[in-house]
Short mmCIF file of N, CA and C in Angstrom, two decimals:
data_model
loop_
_atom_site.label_atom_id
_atom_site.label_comp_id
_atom_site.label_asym_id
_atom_site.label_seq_id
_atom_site.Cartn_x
_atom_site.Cartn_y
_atom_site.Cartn_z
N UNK A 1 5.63 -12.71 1.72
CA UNK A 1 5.14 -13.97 1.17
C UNK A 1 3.63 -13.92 0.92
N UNK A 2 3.06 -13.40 1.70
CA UNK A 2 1.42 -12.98 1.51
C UNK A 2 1.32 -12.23 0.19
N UNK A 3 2.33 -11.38 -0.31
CA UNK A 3 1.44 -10.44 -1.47
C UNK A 3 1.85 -11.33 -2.14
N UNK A 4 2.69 -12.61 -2.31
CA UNK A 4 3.63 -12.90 -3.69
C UNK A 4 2.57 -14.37 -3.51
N UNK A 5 2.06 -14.53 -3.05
CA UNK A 5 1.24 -15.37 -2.73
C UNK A 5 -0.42 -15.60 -3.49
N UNK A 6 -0.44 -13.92 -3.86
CA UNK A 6 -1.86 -12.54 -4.65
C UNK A 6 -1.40 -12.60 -6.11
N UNK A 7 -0.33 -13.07 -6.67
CA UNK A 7 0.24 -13.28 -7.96
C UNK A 7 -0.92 -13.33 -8.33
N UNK A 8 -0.93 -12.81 -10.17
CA UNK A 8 -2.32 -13.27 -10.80
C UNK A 8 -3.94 -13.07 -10.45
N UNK A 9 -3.58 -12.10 -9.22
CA UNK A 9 -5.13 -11.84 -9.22
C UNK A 9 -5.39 -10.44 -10.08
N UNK A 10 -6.58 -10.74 -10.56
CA UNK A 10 -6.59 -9.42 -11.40
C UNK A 10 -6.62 -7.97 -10.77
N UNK A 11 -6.25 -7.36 -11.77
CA UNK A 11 -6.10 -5.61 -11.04
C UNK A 11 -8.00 -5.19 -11.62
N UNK A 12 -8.38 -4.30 -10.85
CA UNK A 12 -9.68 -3.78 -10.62
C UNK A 12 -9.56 -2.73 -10.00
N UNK A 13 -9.65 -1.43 -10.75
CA UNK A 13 -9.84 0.16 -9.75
C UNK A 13 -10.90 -0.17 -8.84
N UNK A 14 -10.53 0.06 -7.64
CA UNK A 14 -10.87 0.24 -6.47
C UNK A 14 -11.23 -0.85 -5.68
N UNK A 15 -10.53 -2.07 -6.25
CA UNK A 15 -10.41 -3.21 -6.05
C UNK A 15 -9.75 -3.32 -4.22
N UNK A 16 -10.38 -4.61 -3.43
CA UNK A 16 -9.77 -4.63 -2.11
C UNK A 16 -9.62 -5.79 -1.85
N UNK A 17 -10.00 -6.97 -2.38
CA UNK A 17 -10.18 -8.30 -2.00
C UNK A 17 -9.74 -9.40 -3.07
N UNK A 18 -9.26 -10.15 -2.51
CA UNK A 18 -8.48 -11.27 -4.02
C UNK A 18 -9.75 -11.64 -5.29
N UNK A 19 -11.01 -11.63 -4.48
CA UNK A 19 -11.86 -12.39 -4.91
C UNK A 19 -12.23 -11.40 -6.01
N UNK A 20 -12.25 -10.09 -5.78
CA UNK A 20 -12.91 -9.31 -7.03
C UNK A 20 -11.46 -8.20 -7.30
N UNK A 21 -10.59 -9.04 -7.43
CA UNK A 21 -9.49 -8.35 -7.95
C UNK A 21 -8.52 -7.03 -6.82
N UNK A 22 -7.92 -6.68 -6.95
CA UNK A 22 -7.06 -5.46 -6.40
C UNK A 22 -6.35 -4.01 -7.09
N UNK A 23 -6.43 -2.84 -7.07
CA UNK A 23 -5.36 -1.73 -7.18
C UNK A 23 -4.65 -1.88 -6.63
N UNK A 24 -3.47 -1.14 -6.87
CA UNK A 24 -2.57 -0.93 -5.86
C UNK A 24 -2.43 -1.00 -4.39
N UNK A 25 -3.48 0.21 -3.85
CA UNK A 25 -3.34 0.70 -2.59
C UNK A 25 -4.50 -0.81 -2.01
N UNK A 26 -5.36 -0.68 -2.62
CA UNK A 26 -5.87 -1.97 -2.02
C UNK A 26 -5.17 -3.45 -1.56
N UNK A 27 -4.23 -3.18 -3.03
CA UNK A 27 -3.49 -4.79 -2.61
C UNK A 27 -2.25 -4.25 -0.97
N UNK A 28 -1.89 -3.26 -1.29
CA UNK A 28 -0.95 -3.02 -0.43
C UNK A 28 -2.01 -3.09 1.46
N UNK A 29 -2.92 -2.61 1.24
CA UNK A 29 -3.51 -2.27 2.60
C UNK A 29 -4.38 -3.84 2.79
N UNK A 30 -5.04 -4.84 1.63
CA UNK A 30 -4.91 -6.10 2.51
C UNK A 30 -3.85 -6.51 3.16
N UNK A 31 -2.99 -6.73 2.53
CA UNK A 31 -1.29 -7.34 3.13
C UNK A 31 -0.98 -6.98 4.21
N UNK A 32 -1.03 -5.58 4.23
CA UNK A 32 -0.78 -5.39 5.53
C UNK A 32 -1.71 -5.61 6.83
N UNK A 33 -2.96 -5.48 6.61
CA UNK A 33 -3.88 -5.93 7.29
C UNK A 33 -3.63 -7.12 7.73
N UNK A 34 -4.05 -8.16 6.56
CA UNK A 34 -4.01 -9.74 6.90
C UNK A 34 -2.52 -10.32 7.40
N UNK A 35 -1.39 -9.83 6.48
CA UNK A 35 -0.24 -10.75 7.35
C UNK A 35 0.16 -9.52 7.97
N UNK A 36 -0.20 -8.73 9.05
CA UNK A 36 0.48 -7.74 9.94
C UNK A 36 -0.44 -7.26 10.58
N UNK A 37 -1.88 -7.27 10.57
CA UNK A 37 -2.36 -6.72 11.65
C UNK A 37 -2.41 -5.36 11.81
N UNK A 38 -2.28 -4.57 10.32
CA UNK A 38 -1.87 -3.11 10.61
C UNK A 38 -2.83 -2.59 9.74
N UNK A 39 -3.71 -2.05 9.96
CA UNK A 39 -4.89 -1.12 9.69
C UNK A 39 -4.19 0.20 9.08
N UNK A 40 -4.53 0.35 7.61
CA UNK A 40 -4.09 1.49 6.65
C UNK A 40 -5.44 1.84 6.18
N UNK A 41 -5.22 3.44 5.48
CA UNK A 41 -6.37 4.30 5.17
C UNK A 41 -6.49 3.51 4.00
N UNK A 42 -7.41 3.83 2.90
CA UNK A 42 -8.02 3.34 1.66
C UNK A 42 -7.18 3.68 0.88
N UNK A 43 -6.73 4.72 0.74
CA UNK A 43 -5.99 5.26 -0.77
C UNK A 43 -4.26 5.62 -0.46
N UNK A 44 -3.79 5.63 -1.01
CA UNK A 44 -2.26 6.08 -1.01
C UNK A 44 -2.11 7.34 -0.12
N UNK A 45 -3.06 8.64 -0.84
CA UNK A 45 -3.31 9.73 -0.77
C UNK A 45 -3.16 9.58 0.91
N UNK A 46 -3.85 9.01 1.54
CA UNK A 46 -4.07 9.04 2.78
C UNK A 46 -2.88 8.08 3.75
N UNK A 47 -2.92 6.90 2.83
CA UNK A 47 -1.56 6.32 3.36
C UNK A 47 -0.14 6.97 3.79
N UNK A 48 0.39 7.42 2.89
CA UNK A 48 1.09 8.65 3.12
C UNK A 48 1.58 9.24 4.13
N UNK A 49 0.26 10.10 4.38
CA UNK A 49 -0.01 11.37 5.50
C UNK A 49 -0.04 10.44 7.30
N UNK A 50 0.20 9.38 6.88
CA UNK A 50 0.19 8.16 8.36
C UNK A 50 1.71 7.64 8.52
N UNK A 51 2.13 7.08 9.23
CA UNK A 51 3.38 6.37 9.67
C UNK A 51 4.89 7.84 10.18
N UNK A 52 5.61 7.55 9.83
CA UNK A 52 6.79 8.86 9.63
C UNK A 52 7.54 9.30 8.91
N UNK A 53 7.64 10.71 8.47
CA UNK A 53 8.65 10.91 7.46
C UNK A 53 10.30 10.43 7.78
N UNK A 54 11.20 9.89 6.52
CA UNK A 54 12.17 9.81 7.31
C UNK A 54 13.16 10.54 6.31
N UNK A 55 14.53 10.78 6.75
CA UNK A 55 15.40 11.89 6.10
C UNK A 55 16.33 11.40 5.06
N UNK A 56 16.40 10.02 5.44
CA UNK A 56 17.65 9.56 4.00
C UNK A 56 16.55 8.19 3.79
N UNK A 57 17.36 7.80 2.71
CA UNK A 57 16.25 6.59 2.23
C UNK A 57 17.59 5.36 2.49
N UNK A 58 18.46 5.89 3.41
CA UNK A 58 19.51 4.56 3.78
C UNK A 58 18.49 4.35 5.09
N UNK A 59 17.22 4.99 5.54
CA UNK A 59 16.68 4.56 6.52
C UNK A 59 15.93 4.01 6.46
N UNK A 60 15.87 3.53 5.40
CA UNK A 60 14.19 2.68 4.72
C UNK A 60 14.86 1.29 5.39
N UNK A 61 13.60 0.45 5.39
CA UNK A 61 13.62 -1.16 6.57
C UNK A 61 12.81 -2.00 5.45
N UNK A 62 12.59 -3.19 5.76
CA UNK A 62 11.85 -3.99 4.92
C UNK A 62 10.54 -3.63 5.28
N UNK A 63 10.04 -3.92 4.98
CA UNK A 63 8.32 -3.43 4.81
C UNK A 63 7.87 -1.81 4.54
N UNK A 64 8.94 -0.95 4.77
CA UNK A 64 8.45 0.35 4.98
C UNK A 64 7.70 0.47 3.18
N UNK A 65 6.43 1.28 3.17
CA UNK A 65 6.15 2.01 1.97
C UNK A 65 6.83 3.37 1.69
N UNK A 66 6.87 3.95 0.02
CA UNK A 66 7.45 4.53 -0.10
C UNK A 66 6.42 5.50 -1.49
N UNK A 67 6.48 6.82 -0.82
CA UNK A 67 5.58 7.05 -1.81
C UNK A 67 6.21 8.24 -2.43
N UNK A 68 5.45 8.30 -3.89
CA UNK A 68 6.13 9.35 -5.05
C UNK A 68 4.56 10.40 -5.29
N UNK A 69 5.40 11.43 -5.71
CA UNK A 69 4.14 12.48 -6.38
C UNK A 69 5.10 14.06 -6.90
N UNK A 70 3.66 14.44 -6.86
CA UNK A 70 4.64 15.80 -7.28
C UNK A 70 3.86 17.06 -6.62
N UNK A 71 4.76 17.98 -6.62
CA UNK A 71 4.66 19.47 -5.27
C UNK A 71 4.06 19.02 -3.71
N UNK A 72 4.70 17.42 -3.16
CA UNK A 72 4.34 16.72 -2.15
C UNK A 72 2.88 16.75 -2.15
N UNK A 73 2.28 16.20 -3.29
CA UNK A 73 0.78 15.48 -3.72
C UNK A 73 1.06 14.00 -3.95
N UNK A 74 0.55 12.98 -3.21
CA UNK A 74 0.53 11.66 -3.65
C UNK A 74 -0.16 11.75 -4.46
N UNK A 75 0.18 10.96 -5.81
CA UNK A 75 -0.98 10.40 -6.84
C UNK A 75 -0.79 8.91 -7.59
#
């Protein structure tokens, strides 16, 4: 409800705050910050390489992130 809440704020590379817009990883790492209390790295890249790998994606939960790339490079 917090990100859907961020509707309409503008996108801004390297954006972190509603007030001067959001990227991606920014919008994703307020949210989690503010409604969860959970401290994430700055970029995807780094997001990633934190939490746990898991083996089927029937193990994915609500909130889990999910990240894509290629030769296991986030981009």
């Amino acid at each position: 409800s917090r990100a859907l809440a961020l509707l309409g704020t503008p996108y801004r590379w390297g954006g972190t705050s509603p007030e001067g817009g959001f990227d991606c990883s920014g919008l994703v790492g307020y949210v989690f910050r503010n409604a969860l209390g959970i401290e994430l790295p700055r970029v995807s890249r780094d997001m990633a390489k934190t939490g746990e790998l898991i083996a089927s994606k029937t193990q994915l939960t609500k909130g889990d992130l999910v990240f894509f790339g290629k030769s296991g490079t986030v981009d």
